[in-house]
């Protein structure tokens, strides 16, 4: 999928999103107006000790106690069959929230080396944020051979991604924040193995190859920038069906029962800071397909405007960063991958569960 196609898809998504957003604000504004024009009574339920065997009365919300039609007409002077007048609506949809708010709810987890937002419906992160520095990468307090993948009990049981969902799925449990970025502490590294930091990723040719080189590129930015912040997450982008020339969003769902969505793409938005207070920030946004990518493919082929990622994901990344402080990352520094033989190292690691030697060959691909 080309950068132009991604931008078109993002623009289409923006149109739909704008309509939904307008509806939401319209409903919210109406609700706020209703709250301003009438007094809503509330019920406070007091729980007291009762003799054994006695059943406690079931509290009925005050909003659900309705007067009969003749009484309502006498009190308001309005016909119950006529449309509401004087700004008094005949219904109160917000009364449902007395029984619970439907959501959506984003499960936010704050760890030592990352902060994540989890999507309960797709059992994938919305985003995961990390911060790396030359000092953090120089420390060697953690080793991944001591870490294990774990389910996140901070997510309600029925919405949780599970280890068994990935078992024999054909996909890797792909870190969004790499374990290698948290070597400064064993505890911090262990926390990168929560499934709320994982998405199903193609292994051969992607997670163990091109994506790993991309992660190494991000670490390499600390040689030029004293502070690098990265947000990573999945995308579910449409693809044109040649049979009818229409666009469809199609993705696999793994698990039994099927629970965890397999993203079509992944994004990274990189903020490389110059270290000065109020200084410049070099921003780079990249969207990669969840598929094998030849190591010869230039990273710049996957560079997109930040706005394209925002429109495709429904997220915002730099709304508070003034334009005068922004720089384009790939114009400020070289966006080139250094290709290392990670796949062979990981195969050896999975067999021996012991540290493997450093890669012997490195090739720069621009």
Short mmCIF file of C-alpha atoms in Angstrom, two decimals:
data_model
loop_
_atom_site.label_atom_id
_atom_site.label_comp_id
_atom_site.label_asym_id
_atom_site.label_seq_id
_atom_site.Cartn_x
_atom_site.Cartn_y
_atom_site.Cartn_z
CA UNK A 1 0.00 0.00 0.00
CA UNK A 2 1.55 3.30 -1.13
CA UNK A 3 1.89 6.44 0.99
CA UNK A 4 -0.64 8.16 -1.29
CA UNK A 5 -3.15 5.36 -0.74
CA UNK A 6 -2.70 5.58 3.03
CA UNK A 7 -3.35 9.32 2.88
CA UNK A 8 -6.53 8.78 0.83
CA UNK A 9 -7.74 6.13 3.27
CA UNK A 10 -7.00 8.42 6.18
CA UNK A 11 -8.94 11.26 4.58
CA UNK A 12 -11.95 9.00 4.02
CA UNK A 13 -11.75 7.85 7.60
CA UNK A 14 -11.65 11.48 8.69
CA UNK A 15 -14.96 12.18 6.95
CA UNK A 16 -16.70 9.35 8.73
CA UNK A 17 -15.04 10.29 11.99
CA UNK A 18 -16.16 13.89 11.64
CA UNK A 19 -19.76 12.82 11.21
CA UNK A 20 -19.61 10.60 14.28
CA UNK A 21 -17.88 13.32 16.29
CA UNK A 22 -20.50 15.89 15.26
CA UNK A 23 -23.26 13.54 16.36
CA UNK A 24 -21.55 12.91 19.69
CA UNK A 25 -21.12 16.62 20.39
CA UNK A 26 -24.69 17.30 19.31
CA UNK A 27 -25.99 14.70 21.75
CA UNK A 28 -23.69 15.96 24.48
CA UNK A 29 -24.76 19.56 23.89
CA UNK A 30 -28.43 18.57 24.05
CA UNK A 31 -27.82 16.72 27.29
CA UNK A 32 -26.00 19.73 28.74
CA UNK A 33 -28.88 22.02 27.75
CA UNK A 34 -31.34 19.71 29.43
CA UNK A 35 -29.28 19.76 32.60
CA UNK A 36 -29.25 23.55 32.56
CA UNK A 37 -33.00 23.97 32.08
CA UNK A 38 -34.32 21.52 34.65
CA UNK A 39 -33.47 20.17 38.04
CA UNK A 40 -32.74 16.46 38.17
CA UNK A 41 -33.55 14.71 41.41
CA UNK A 42 -31.26 11.98 42.64
CA UNK A 43 -31.75 9.07 44.97
CA UNK A 44 -29.23 8.15 47.65
CA UNK A 45 -29.44 4.57 48.83
CA UNK A 46 -28.31 3.90 52.38
CA UNK A 47 -27.29 0.35 53.22
CA UNK A 48 -28.06 -0.62 56.79
CA UNK A 49 -27.84 -3.81 58.75
CA UNK A 50 -30.98 -5.98 58.48
CA UNK A 51 -32.07 -9.07 60.36
CA UNK A 52 -30.89 -12.34 58.87
CA UNK A 53 -33.15 -13.55 56.12
CA UNK A 54 -34.68 -10.14 55.49
CA UNK A 55 -34.43 -8.94 51.92
CA UNK A 56 -33.28 -5.40 51.25
CA UNK A 57 -35.66 -3.25 49.20
CA UNK A 58 -34.68 -2.69 45.61
CA UNK A 59 -33.95 1.04 45.11
CA UNK A 60 -35.77 2.64 42.21
CA UNK A 61 -34.00 5.60 40.59
CA UNK A 62 -35.96 8.81 41.10
CA UNK A 63 -35.92 9.44 37.35
CA UNK A 64 -37.82 6.21 36.79
CA UNK A 65 -40.79 7.20 38.98
CA UNK A 66 -43.30 8.70 36.58
CA UNK A 67 -46.48 10.62 37.36
CA UNK A 68 -49.65 9.55 35.61
CA UNK A 69 -50.69 11.46 32.51
CA UNK A 70 -53.39 13.59 34.11
CA UNK A 71 -51.14 14.57 37.02
CA UNK A 72 -48.28 15.46 34.65
CA UNK A 73 -50.60 17.59 32.51
CA UNK A 74 -51.96 19.38 35.59
CA UNK A 75 -48.46 20.14 36.90
CA UNK A 76 -46.89 21.24 33.64
CA UNK A 77 -49.86 22.55 31.72
CA UNK A 78 -48.67 20.56 28.72
CA UNK A 79 -50.43 17.79 26.86
CA UNK A 80 -48.57 14.48 27.17
CA UNK A 81 -49.33 13.72 23.54
CA UNK A 82 -47.93 17.00 22.21
CA UNK A 83 -44.27 17.68 21.46
CA UNK A 84 -42.25 19.03 24.35
CA UNK A 85 -42.20 22.80 24.61
CA UNK A 86 -40.25 25.44 26.47
CA UNK A 87 -37.04 23.38 26.24
CA UNK A 88 -38.37 20.50 28.37
CA UNK A 89 -37.73 17.18 26.63
CA UNK A 90 -40.20 14.36 27.28
CA UNK A 91 -37.37 11.80 27.57
CA UNK A 92 -34.07 11.48 29.40
CA UNK A 93 -31.63 9.08 27.65
CA UNK A 94 -28.93 9.81 30.24
CA UNK A 95 -30.99 7.98 32.84
CA UNK A 96 -29.51 4.75 31.50
CA UNK A 97 -26.12 5.74 32.89
CA UNK A 98 -27.46 5.22 36.40
CA UNK A 99 -27.05 1.51 35.66
CA UNK A 100 -23.56 1.83 34.20
CA UNK A 101 -21.68 3.56 31.41
CA UNK A 102 -21.31 1.39 28.26
CA UNK A 103 -17.92 2.77 27.26
CA UNK A 104 -15.71 2.46 25.34
CA UNK A 105 -13.15 2.22 28.10
CA UNK A 106 -9.41 2.38 27.43
CA UNK A 107 -7.41 0.40 29.98
CA UNK A 108 -4.40 2.60 30.73
CA UNK A 109 -1.37 0.88 32.25
CA UNK A 110 1.54 2.92 33.58
CA UNK A 111 4.73 0.86 33.76
CA UNK A 112 8.34 1.78 34.43
CA UNK A 113 9.39 1.87 30.78
CA UNK A 114 6.06 2.40 29.02
CA UNK A 115 2.48 3.61 29.18
CA UNK A 116 -0.15 1.67 27.23
CA UNK A 117 -3.79 2.10 26.24
CA UNK A 118 -5.62 -1.17 25.55
CA UNK A 119 -8.49 -1.70 23.10
CA UNK A 120 -10.94 -4.13 24.73
CA UNK A 121 -12.82 -4.88 21.52
CA UNK A 122 -9.83 -5.86 19.39
CA UNK A 123 -7.65 -7.13 22.29
CA UNK A 124 -4.77 -5.01 20.99
CA UNK A 125 -3.19 -1.79 22.23
CA UNK A 126 -4.51 1.52 20.95
CA UNK A 127 -1.01 2.87 21.53
CA UNK A 128 2.07 2.27 23.66
CA UNK A 129 4.42 5.14 24.58
CA UNK A 130 8.09 4.84 25.52
CA UNK A 131 11.08 7.10 26.17
CA UNK A 132 14.69 6.19 25.45
CA UNK A 133 17.90 8.10 26.09
CA UNK A 134 21.62 7.38 25.65
CA UNK A 135 21.83 6.73 29.40
CA UNK A 136 18.88 4.30 29.50
CA UNK A 137 20.24 2.26 26.59
CA UNK A 138 23.73 2.12 28.12
CA UNK A 139 22.49 0.42 31.27
CA UNK A 140 22.45 -3.38 31.42
CA UNK A 141 20.29 -4.38 34.35
CA UNK A 142 17.90 -6.68 32.47
CA UNK A 143 18.13 -9.83 30.36
CA UNK A 144 15.16 -11.12 28.37
CA UNK A 145 16.02 -14.74 29.12
CA UNK A 146 14.60 -14.05 32.59
CA UNK A 147 11.33 -12.58 31.24
CA UNK A 148 8.13 -14.44 30.35
CA UNK A 149 4.97 -13.44 28.49
CA UNK A 150 2.08 -12.78 30.88
CA UNK A 151 -1.59 -11.86 30.65
CA UNK A 152 -2.52 -8.47 32.10
CA UNK A 153 -4.93 -8.91 35.01
CA UNK A 154 -5.47 -5.14 34.98
CA UNK A 155 -7.88 -5.76 32.08
CA UNK A 156 -11.26 -7.31 32.98
CA UNK A 157 -11.29 -11.05 32.38
CA UNK A 158 -13.82 -11.03 29.53
CA UNK A 159 -11.83 -8.43 27.56
CA UNK A 160 -8.36 -9.83 28.17
CA UNK A 161 -5.96 -11.14 25.51
CA UNK A 162 -4.72 -14.57 26.55
CA UNK A 163 -1.59 -16.60 25.98
CA UNK A 164 -3.65 -19.42 24.49
CA UNK A 165 -4.99 -17.02 21.84
CA UNK A 166 -1.51 -16.86 20.32
CA UNK A 167 -0.76 -20.58 20.69
CA UNK A 168 -0.24 -22.13 17.22
CA UNK A 169 -1.80 -19.05 15.63
CA UNK A 170 1.07 -18.59 13.18
CA UNK A 171 1.80 -15.13 14.60
CA UNK A 172 4.43 -13.77 16.96
CA UNK A 173 3.52 -11.98 20.16
CA UNK A 174 4.94 -8.75 18.79
CA UNK A 175 6.23 -6.18 21.26
CA UNK A 176 5.07 -2.62 20.63
CA UNK A 177 7.71 -1.33 23.03
CA UNK A 178 10.72 -3.63 22.50
CA UNK A 179 12.22 -5.48 25.44
CA UNK A 180 15.63 -4.24 24.25
CA UNK A 181 14.55 -0.67 25.05
CA UNK A 182 14.17 -1.57 28.74
CA UNK A 183 17.46 -3.28 29.47
CA UNK A 184 18.15 -0.74 32.21
CA UNK A 185 16.10 -2.81 34.68
CA UNK A 186 14.95 -6.42 34.88
CA UNK A 187 11.62 -5.30 36.34
CA UNK A 188 11.15 -2.77 33.54
CA UNK A 189 12.00 -5.38 30.92
CA UNK A 190 9.59 -7.88 32.48
CA UNK A 191 6.79 -5.35 32.15
CA UNK A 192 7.27 -5.18 28.39
CA UNK A 193 6.08 -8.82 28.25
CA UNK A 194 2.49 -8.04 29.30
CA UNK A 195 0.09 -8.95 26.51
CA UNK A 196 -1.24 -5.37 26.64
CA UNK A 197 2.07 -4.48 24.97
CA UNK A 198 1.60 -7.13 22.26
CA UNK A 199 -0.06 -7.47 18.88
CA UNK A 200 -0.08 -10.45 16.53
CA UNK A 201 2.75 -9.88 14.08
CA UNK A 202 4.02 -11.85 11.12
CA UNK A 203 7.25 -13.42 12.34
CA UNK A 204 9.51 -14.33 9.44
CA UNK A 205 10.30 -11.28 7.33
CA UNK A 206 8.69 -8.79 9.68
CA UNK A 207 8.82 -9.02 13.50
CA UNK A 208 12.10 -10.95 13.41
CA UNK A 209 13.50 -8.99 10.49
CA UNK A 210 12.45 -5.61 9.10
CA UNK A 211 10.50 -4.51 12.19
CA UNK A 212 13.48 -5.46 14.39
CA UNK A 213 15.76 -3.36 12.18
CA UNK A 214 13.30 -0.48 12.50
CA UNK A 215 13.38 -0.76 16.30
CA UNK A 216 17.18 -0.69 16.15
CA UNK A 217 16.98 2.44 13.99
CA UNK A 218 14.94 4.12 16.74
CA UNK A 219 17.57 3.24 19.34
CA UNK A 220 20.26 4.57 17.03
CA UNK A 221 18.61 7.99 17.03
CA UNK A 222 19.92 8.52 20.57
CA UNK A 223 23.39 8.96 19.07
CA UNK A 224 22.17 12.30 17.69
CA UNK A 225 19.26 13.20 19.97
CA UNK A 226 19.50 13.14 23.78
CA UNK A 227 15.83 12.24 24.19
CA UNK A 228 13.65 10.12 21.91
CA UNK A 229 9.97 9.45 22.54
CA UNK A 230 8.06 6.89 20.49
CA UNK A 231 4.40 5.89 20.23
CA UNK A 232 3.60 2.58 18.53
CA UNK A 233 0.37 0.81 17.71
CA UNK A 234 -1.70 -1.23 15.26
CA UNK A 235 -3.84 -0.11 12.35
CA UNK A 236 -6.66 -1.77 10.43
CA UNK A 237 -6.59 -0.26 6.95
CA UNK A 238 -8.92 -0.96 4.03
CA UNK A 239 -7.82 -2.62 0.83
CA UNK A 240 -9.41 -2.40 -2.59
CA UNK A 241 -11.02 -5.63 -3.80
CA UNK A 242 -10.30 -6.03 -7.53
CA UNK A 243 -13.48 -8.10 -7.93
CA UNK A 244 -15.82 -5.14 -7.40
CA UNK A 245 -13.36 -2.24 -7.03
CA UNK A 246 -14.68 -1.48 -3.53
CA UNK A 247 -12.68 -0.93 -0.36
CA UNK A 248 -12.95 -3.35 2.55
CA UNK A 249 -11.35 -3.68 5.98
CA UNK A 250 -10.49 -7.33 6.45
CA UNK A 251 -8.37 -8.83 9.20
CA UNK A 252 -7.92 -12.22 10.78
CA UNK A 253 -8.99 -12.92 14.37
CA UNK A 254 -7.06 -15.50 16.37
CA UNK A 255 -7.90 -17.49 19.49
CA UNK A 256 -10.56 -20.03 20.45
CA UNK A 257 -13.06 -18.48 20.59
CA UNK A 258 -11.68 -15.86 18.19
CA UNK A 259 -10.67 -12.89 20.36
CA UNK A 260 -7.54 -11.12 19.17
CA UNK A 261 -7.56 -9.11 15.94
CA UNK A 262 -4.56 -9.33 13.62
CA UNK A 263 -3.66 -5.78 12.51
CA UNK A 264 -3.12 -5.08 8.84
CA UNK A 265 -0.46 -2.45 9.60
CA UNK A 266 1.58 -0.91 12.40
CA UNK A 267 2.62 2.68 12.97
CA UNK A 268 5.38 4.44 14.84
CA UNK A 269 5.43 8.16 15.49
CA UNK A 270 8.87 9.30 16.65
CA UNK A 271 9.66 12.51 18.56
CA UNK A 272 13.40 13.21 18.59
CA UNK A 273 14.10 16.08 21.00
CA UNK A 274 17.18 18.31 20.82
CA UNK A 275 17.37 18.49 24.62
CA UNK A 276 16.81 22.24 24.98
CA UNK A 277 13.87 23.58 26.96
CA UNK A 278 11.35 24.63 24.36
CA UNK A 279 13.71 23.32 21.69
CA UNK A 280 13.07 21.71 18.35
CA UNK A 281 11.47 18.30 17.92
CA UNK A 282 12.13 16.18 14.83
CA UNK A 283 9.00 14.14 14.08
CA UNK A 284 8.78 11.07 11.89
CA UNK A 285 5.67 8.99 11.22
CA UNK A 286 5.84 5.57 9.60
CA UNK A 287 3.24 2.97 8.61
CA UNK A 288 4.40 -0.57 7.82
CA UNK A 289 2.30 -3.52 6.61
CA UNK A 290 2.04 -6.55 8.88
CA UNK A 291 3.71 -8.70 6.24
CA UNK A 292 7.18 -9.79 5.15
CA UNK A 293 9.21 -6.80 3.93
CA UNK A 294 12.46 -7.22 2.00
CA UNK A 295 15.42 -5.83 3.92
CA UNK A 296 16.35 -3.88 0.79
CA UNK A 297 13.21 -1.75 1.08
CA UNK A 298 14.11 1.84 2.10
CA UNK A 299 12.55 2.98 5.36
CA UNK A 300 11.58 6.27 3.74
CA UNK A 301 9.10 4.34 1.57
CA UNK A 302 7.00 3.96 4.71
CA UNK A 303 7.23 7.57 5.87
CA UNK A 304 3.85 9.33 5.98
CA UNK A 305 2.55 12.65 7.35
CA UNK A 306 1.65 12.55 11.04
CA UNK A 307 -1.86 13.63 10.06
CA UNK A 308 -2.28 10.45 7.98
CA UNK A 309 -1.63 8.29 11.04
CA UNK A 310 -3.97 10.44 13.12
CA UNK A 311 -6.81 10.10 10.64
CA UNK A 312 -6.34 6.36 10.23
CA UNK A 313 -6.07 5.68 13.97
CA UNK A 314 -8.43 8.28 15.41
CA UNK A 315 -5.63 9.50 17.67
CA UNK A 316 -3.74 12.78 18.01
CA UNK A 317 0.00 12.93 18.61
CA UNK A 318 1.29 16.50 18.46
CA UNK A 319 -1.68 18.80 18.99
CA UNK A 320 0.22 20.87 21.59
CA UNK A 321 3.51 21.12 19.71
CA UNK A 322 3.80 24.49 17.91
CA UNK A 323 4.61 24.34 14.21
CA UNK A 324 7.70 26.51 14.67
CA UNK A 325 9.29 23.84 16.89
CA UNK A 326 8.65 20.97 14.49
CA UNK A 327 11.22 19.46 12.17
CA UNK A 328 10.86 16.56 9.75
CA UNK A 329 12.91 13.67 11.10
CA UNK A 330 14.09 12.30 7.76
CA UNK A 331 15.21 15.78 6.69
CA UNK A 332 16.99 16.38 9.99
CA UNK A 333 18.84 13.05 9.99
CA UNK A 334 19.34 10.00 7.79
CA UNK A 335 16.42 7.54 7.92
CA UNK A 336 18.44 4.46 7.02
CA UNK A 337 18.23 0.99 8.48
CA UNK A 338 21.24 -1.03 9.56
CA UNK A 339 20.44 -4.61 8.64
CA UNK A 340 21.52 -7.15 11.24
CA UNK A 341 20.92 -10.87 11.29
CA UNK A 342 18.36 -10.83 14.09
CA UNK A 343 16.38 -13.77 12.75
CA UNK A 344 19.28 -16.18 13.12
CA UNK A 345 20.01 -14.87 16.61
CA UNK A 346 16.40 -15.29 17.72
CA UNK A 347 16.21 -18.82 16.35
CA UNK A 348 19.30 -19.74 18.32
CA UNK A 349 17.91 -17.98 21.38
CA UNK A 350 14.61 -19.86 21.26
CA UNK A 351 16.44 -23.19 21.11
CA UNK A 352 19.00 -22.57 23.82
CA UNK A 353 17.38 -19.82 25.95
CA UNK A 354 20.87 -18.47 26.38
CA UNK A 355 22.49 -15.22 25.22
CA UNK A 356 23.45 -15.29 21.57
CA UNK A 357 26.48 -13.62 20.01
CA UNK A 358 26.34 -10.17 18.53
CA UNK A 359 25.55 -9.98 14.80
CA UNK A 360 28.61 -10.23 12.65
CA UNK A 361 27.31 -8.51 9.53
CA UNK A 362 25.72 -5.08 9.24
CA UNK A 363 24.51 -3.51 6.01
CA UNK A 364 23.13 -0.01 5.71
CA UNK A 365 19.95 0.33 3.63
CA UNK A 366 18.84 3.86 2.81
#
